[in-house]
XYZ file of C-alpha atoms in Angstrom:
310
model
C -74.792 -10.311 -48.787
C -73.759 -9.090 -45.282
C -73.441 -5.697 -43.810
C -69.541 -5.531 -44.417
C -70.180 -5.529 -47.968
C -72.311 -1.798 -47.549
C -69.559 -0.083 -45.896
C -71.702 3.396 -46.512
C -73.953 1.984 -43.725
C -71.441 2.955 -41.441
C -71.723 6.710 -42.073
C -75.554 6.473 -43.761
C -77.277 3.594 -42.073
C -79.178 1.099 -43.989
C -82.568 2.066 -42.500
C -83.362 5.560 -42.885
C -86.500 7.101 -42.804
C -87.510 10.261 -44.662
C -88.751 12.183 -41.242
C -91.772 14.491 -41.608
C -91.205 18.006 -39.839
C -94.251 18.224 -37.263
C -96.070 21.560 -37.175
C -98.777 22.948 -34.952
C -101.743 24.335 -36.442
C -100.274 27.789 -36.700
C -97.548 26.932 -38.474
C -94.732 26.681 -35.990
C -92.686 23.912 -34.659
C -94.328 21.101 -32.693
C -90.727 20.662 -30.640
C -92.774 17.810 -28.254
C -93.882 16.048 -31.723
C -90.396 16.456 -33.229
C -88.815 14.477 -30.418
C -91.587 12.138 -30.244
C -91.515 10.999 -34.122
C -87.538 10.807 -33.356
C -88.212 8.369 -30.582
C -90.660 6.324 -32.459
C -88.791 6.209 -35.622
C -85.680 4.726 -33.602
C -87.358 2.455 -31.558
C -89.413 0.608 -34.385
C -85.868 0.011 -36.226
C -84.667 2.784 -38.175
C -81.212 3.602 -38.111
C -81.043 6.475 -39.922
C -82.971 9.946 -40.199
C -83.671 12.063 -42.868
C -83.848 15.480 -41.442
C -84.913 18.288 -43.760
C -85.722 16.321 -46.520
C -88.388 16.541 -49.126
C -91.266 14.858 -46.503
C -89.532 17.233 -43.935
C -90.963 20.345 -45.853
C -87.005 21.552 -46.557
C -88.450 24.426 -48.565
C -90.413 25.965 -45.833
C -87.681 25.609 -43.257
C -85.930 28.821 -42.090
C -82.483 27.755 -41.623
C -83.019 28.732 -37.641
C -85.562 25.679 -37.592
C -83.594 23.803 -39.323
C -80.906 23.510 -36.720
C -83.367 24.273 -34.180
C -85.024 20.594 -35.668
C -81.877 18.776 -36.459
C -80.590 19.731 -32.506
C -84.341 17.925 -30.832
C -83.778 15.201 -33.113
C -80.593 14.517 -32.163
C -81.765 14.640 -28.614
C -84.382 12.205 -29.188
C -83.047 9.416 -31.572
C -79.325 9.123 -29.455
C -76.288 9.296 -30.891
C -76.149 5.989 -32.239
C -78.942 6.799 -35.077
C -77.362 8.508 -38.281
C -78.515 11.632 -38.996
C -78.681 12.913 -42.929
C -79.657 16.371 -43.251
C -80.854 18.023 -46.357
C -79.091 20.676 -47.256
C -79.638 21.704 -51.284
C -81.785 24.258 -52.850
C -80.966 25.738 -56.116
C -79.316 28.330 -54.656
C -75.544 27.196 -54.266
C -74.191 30.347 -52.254
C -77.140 29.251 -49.908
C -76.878 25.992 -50.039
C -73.125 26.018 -48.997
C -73.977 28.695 -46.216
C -76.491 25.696 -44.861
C -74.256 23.180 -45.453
C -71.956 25.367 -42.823
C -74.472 26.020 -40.353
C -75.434 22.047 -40.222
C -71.971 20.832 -40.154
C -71.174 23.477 -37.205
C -73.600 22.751 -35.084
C -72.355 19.113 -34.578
C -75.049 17.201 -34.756
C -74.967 16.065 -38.080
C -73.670 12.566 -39.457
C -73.902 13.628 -42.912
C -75.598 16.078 -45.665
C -78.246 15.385 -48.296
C -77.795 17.310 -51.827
C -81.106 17.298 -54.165
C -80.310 18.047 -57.789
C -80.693 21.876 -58.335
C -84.106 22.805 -59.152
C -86.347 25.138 -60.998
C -83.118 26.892 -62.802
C -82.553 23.553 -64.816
C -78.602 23.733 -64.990
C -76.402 21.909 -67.569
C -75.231 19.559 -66.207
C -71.309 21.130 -66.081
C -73.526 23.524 -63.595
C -75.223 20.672 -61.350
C -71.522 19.310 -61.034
C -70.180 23.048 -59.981
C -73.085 23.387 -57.597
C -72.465 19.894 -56.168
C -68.830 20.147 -55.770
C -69.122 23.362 -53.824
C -71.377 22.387 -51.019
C -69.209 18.939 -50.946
C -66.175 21.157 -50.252
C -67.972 23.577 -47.657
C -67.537 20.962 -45.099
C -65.996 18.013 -43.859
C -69.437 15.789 -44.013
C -69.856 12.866 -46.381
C -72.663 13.697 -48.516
C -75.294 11.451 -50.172
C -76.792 13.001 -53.468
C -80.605 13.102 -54.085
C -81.511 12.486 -57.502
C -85.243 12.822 -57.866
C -86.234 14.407 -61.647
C -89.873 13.823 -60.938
C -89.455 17.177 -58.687
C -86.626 19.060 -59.841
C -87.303 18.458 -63.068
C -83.861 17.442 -64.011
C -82.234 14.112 -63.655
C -78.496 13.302 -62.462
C -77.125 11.727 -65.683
C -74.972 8.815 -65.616
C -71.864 10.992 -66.655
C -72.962 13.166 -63.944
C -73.185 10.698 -61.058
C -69.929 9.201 -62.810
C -67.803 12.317 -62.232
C -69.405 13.629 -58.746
C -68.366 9.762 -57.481
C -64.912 10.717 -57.840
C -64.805 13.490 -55.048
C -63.827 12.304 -51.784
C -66.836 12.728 -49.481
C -69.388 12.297 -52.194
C -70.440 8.596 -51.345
C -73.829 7.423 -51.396
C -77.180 8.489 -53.695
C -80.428 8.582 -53.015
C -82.290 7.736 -56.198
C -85.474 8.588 -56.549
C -85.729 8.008 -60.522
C -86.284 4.342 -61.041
C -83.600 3.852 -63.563
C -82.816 0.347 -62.021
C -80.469 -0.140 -64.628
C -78.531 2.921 -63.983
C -78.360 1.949 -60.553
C -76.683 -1.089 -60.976
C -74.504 0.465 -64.027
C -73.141 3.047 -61.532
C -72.613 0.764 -58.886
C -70.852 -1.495 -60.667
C -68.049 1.466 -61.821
C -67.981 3.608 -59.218
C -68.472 2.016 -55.732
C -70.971 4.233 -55.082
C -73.610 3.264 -52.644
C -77.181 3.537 -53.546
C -80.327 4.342 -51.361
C -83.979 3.471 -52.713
C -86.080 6.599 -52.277
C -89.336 4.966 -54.052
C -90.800 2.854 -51.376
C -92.753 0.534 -54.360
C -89.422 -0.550 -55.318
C -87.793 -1.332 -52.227
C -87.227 -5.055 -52.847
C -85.437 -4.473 -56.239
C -83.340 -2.167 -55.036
C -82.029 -4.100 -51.830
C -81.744 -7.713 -54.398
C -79.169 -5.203 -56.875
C -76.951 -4.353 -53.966
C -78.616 -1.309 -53.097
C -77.078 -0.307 -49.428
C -80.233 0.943 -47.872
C -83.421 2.334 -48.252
C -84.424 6.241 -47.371
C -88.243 5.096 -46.806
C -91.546 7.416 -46.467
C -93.428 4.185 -45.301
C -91.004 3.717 -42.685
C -92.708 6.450 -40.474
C -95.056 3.743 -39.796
C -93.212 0.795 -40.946
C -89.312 0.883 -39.803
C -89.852 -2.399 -38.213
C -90.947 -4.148 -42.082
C -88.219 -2.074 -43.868
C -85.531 -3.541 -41.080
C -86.588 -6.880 -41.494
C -86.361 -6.728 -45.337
C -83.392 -5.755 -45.598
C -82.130 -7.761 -42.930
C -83.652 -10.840 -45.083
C -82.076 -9.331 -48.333
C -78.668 -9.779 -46.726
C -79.276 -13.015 -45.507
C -79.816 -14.576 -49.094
C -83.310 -15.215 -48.283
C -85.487 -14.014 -51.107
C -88.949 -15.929 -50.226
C -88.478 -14.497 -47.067
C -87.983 -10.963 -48.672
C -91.194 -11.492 -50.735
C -93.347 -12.278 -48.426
C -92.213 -8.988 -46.626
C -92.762 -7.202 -49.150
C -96.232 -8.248 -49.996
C -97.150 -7.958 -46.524
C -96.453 -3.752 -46.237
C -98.454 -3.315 -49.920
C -101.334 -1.908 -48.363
C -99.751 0.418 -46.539
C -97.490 1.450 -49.086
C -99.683 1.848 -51.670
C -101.532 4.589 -48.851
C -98.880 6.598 -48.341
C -97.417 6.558 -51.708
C -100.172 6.793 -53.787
C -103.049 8.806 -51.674
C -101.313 12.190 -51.299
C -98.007 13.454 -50.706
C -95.722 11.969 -49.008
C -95.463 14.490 -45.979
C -98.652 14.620 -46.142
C -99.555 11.391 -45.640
C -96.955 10.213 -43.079
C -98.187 13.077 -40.857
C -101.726 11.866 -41.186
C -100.276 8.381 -40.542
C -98.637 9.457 -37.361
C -101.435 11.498 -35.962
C -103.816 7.985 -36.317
C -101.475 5.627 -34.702
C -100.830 8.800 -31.889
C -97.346 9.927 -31.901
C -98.234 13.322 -33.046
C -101.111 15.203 -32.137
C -101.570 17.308 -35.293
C -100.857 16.386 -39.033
C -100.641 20.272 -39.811
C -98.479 20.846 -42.993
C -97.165 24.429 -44.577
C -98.349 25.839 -47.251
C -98.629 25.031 -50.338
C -99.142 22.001 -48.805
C -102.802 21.119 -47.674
C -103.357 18.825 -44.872
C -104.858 15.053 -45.652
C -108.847 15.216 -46.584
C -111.168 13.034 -44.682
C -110.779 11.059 -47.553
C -107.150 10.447 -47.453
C -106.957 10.072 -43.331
C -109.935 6.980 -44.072
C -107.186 5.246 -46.967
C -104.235 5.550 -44.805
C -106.613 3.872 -40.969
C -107.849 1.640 -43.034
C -104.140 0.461 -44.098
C -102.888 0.907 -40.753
C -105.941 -0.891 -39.008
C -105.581 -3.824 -41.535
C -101.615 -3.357 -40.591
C -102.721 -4.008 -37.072
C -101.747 -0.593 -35.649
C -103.921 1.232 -33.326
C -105.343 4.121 -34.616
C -108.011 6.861 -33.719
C -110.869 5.556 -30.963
C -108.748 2.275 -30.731
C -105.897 3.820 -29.151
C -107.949 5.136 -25.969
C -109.007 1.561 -25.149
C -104.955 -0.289 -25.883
């Protein structure tokens, strides 16, 4: 399996990494940690962002930041680095007014859609609300289906019918329906993007294009060589990748959540110097920060004291 046969990686990028938003203690930006993840995230492998995504706090974003993020990150990661930008709520007038302001300011390769949430749509609704965000702009647009949040799950009729608009090309699932994934695939032509980081390897070994990782914050370099592994053919090679980044996956996936943990992640290996979060959020207990070193020591990163003496 080679890279011409994921022709989304052109616009998506096979390597993405769902970017935490970093915050000072107050609440604002961090702009110097914003660039800084950027930078690090590129130059450990990733070639593709996630801006404004679930683990970049969307929901607390005013869309001012939003652009005012999406512009430093742009700055920082180059122009060669794809740049997906999440632009769904489930508010479609305000999602479409987003989906405006992103595609006008230039920077953006692409826009993310999450399934509306809260209001728990028919699904004749989801497809309206999609569609009309699609057509605000000239941006391909990867959907987000992730029922575990929004409480309501793309169906397969769903993902069927939104695969036939034009700029509506990729999906990041989020539900585990491996199945489905390979069902829709299959019909469609859509490409898929594994948002679950424990199921990584299944995803890439049923054609899935790419992976939209939380781990990667930490572990681009692991998620690159997987998937550059998958493509060769070389499953034992694959394995053994994947067994390797366990630990830390099983820290930030299953400690806290995921923003939560990646910031706490960067803060101990020192790209950021604060692992603030908004509310409702609440910032990683002593607890959690001593799960995730411990991962990341085992991993062989630097963290805390250790990085004063590298």
């Amino acid at each position: 399996m080679t890279s011409t046969s994921h022709p989304a990686r052109a616009i998506f990028g096979s390597n993405l990494v769902a970017m935490p938003t970093p915050m000072n203690p107050d609440g604002s930006l961090d702009e110097v940690g914003i660039g800084a993840v950027a930078k690090h995230l590129v130059d450990t492998g990733c070639d593709g962002i996630v801006v404004a995504g679930t683990t970049g706090e969307a929901p607390t974003l005013e869309l001012v930041e939003l652009l005012r993020v999406l512009e430093l990150v742009r700055a920082a990661a180059g122009s060669a680095t794809r740049l997906v930008v999440g632009v769904g709520t489930n508010h479609t007038a305000k999602s479409v007014q987003t989906a405006r302001a992103v595609a006008a300011a230039g920077a953006a390769d692409a826009l993310l859609v999450v399934t509306p949430y809260y209001s728990k749509p028919s699904q004749a609704g989801v497809i309206a609300h999609t569609v009309a965000i699609a057509d605000a702009t000239e941006l391909p647009v990867m959907l987000y289906d992730i029922p575990g949040r929004t409480g309501l799950a793309l169906t397969r009729e769903t993902l069927v019918e939104l695969s036939h608009h034009p700029r509506i090309a990729a999906v990041k699932d989020a539900k585990g329906d491996l199945f489905e994934v390979m069902s829709v695939m299959a019909e469609t032509g859509m490409a898929y993007y594994c948002g679950i980081d424990e199921l990584n390897l299944p995803y890439l070994a049923a054609g899935a294009s790419g992976l939209v990782s939380v781990m990667g914050v930490v572990g681009a370099d692991r998620n690159r060589d997987l998937i550059t592994a998958i493509d060769a053919g070389d499953l034992p090679r694959a394995r053994a990748i994947n067994d390797a980044v366990l630990p830390l996956t099983i820290a930030l996936m299953r400690t806290a959540p995921g923003v939560v943990t990646a910031k706490a992640a960067l803060r101990e290996i020192g790209v950021i110097s604060h692992a603030a979060v908004r509310a409702p959020l609440l910032e990683a207990t002593a607890s959690e920060v001593a799960v995730i070193r411990a991962a990341l020591a085992a991993d062989g990163q630097p963290t805390g004291d250790r990085l004063l003496t590298a």
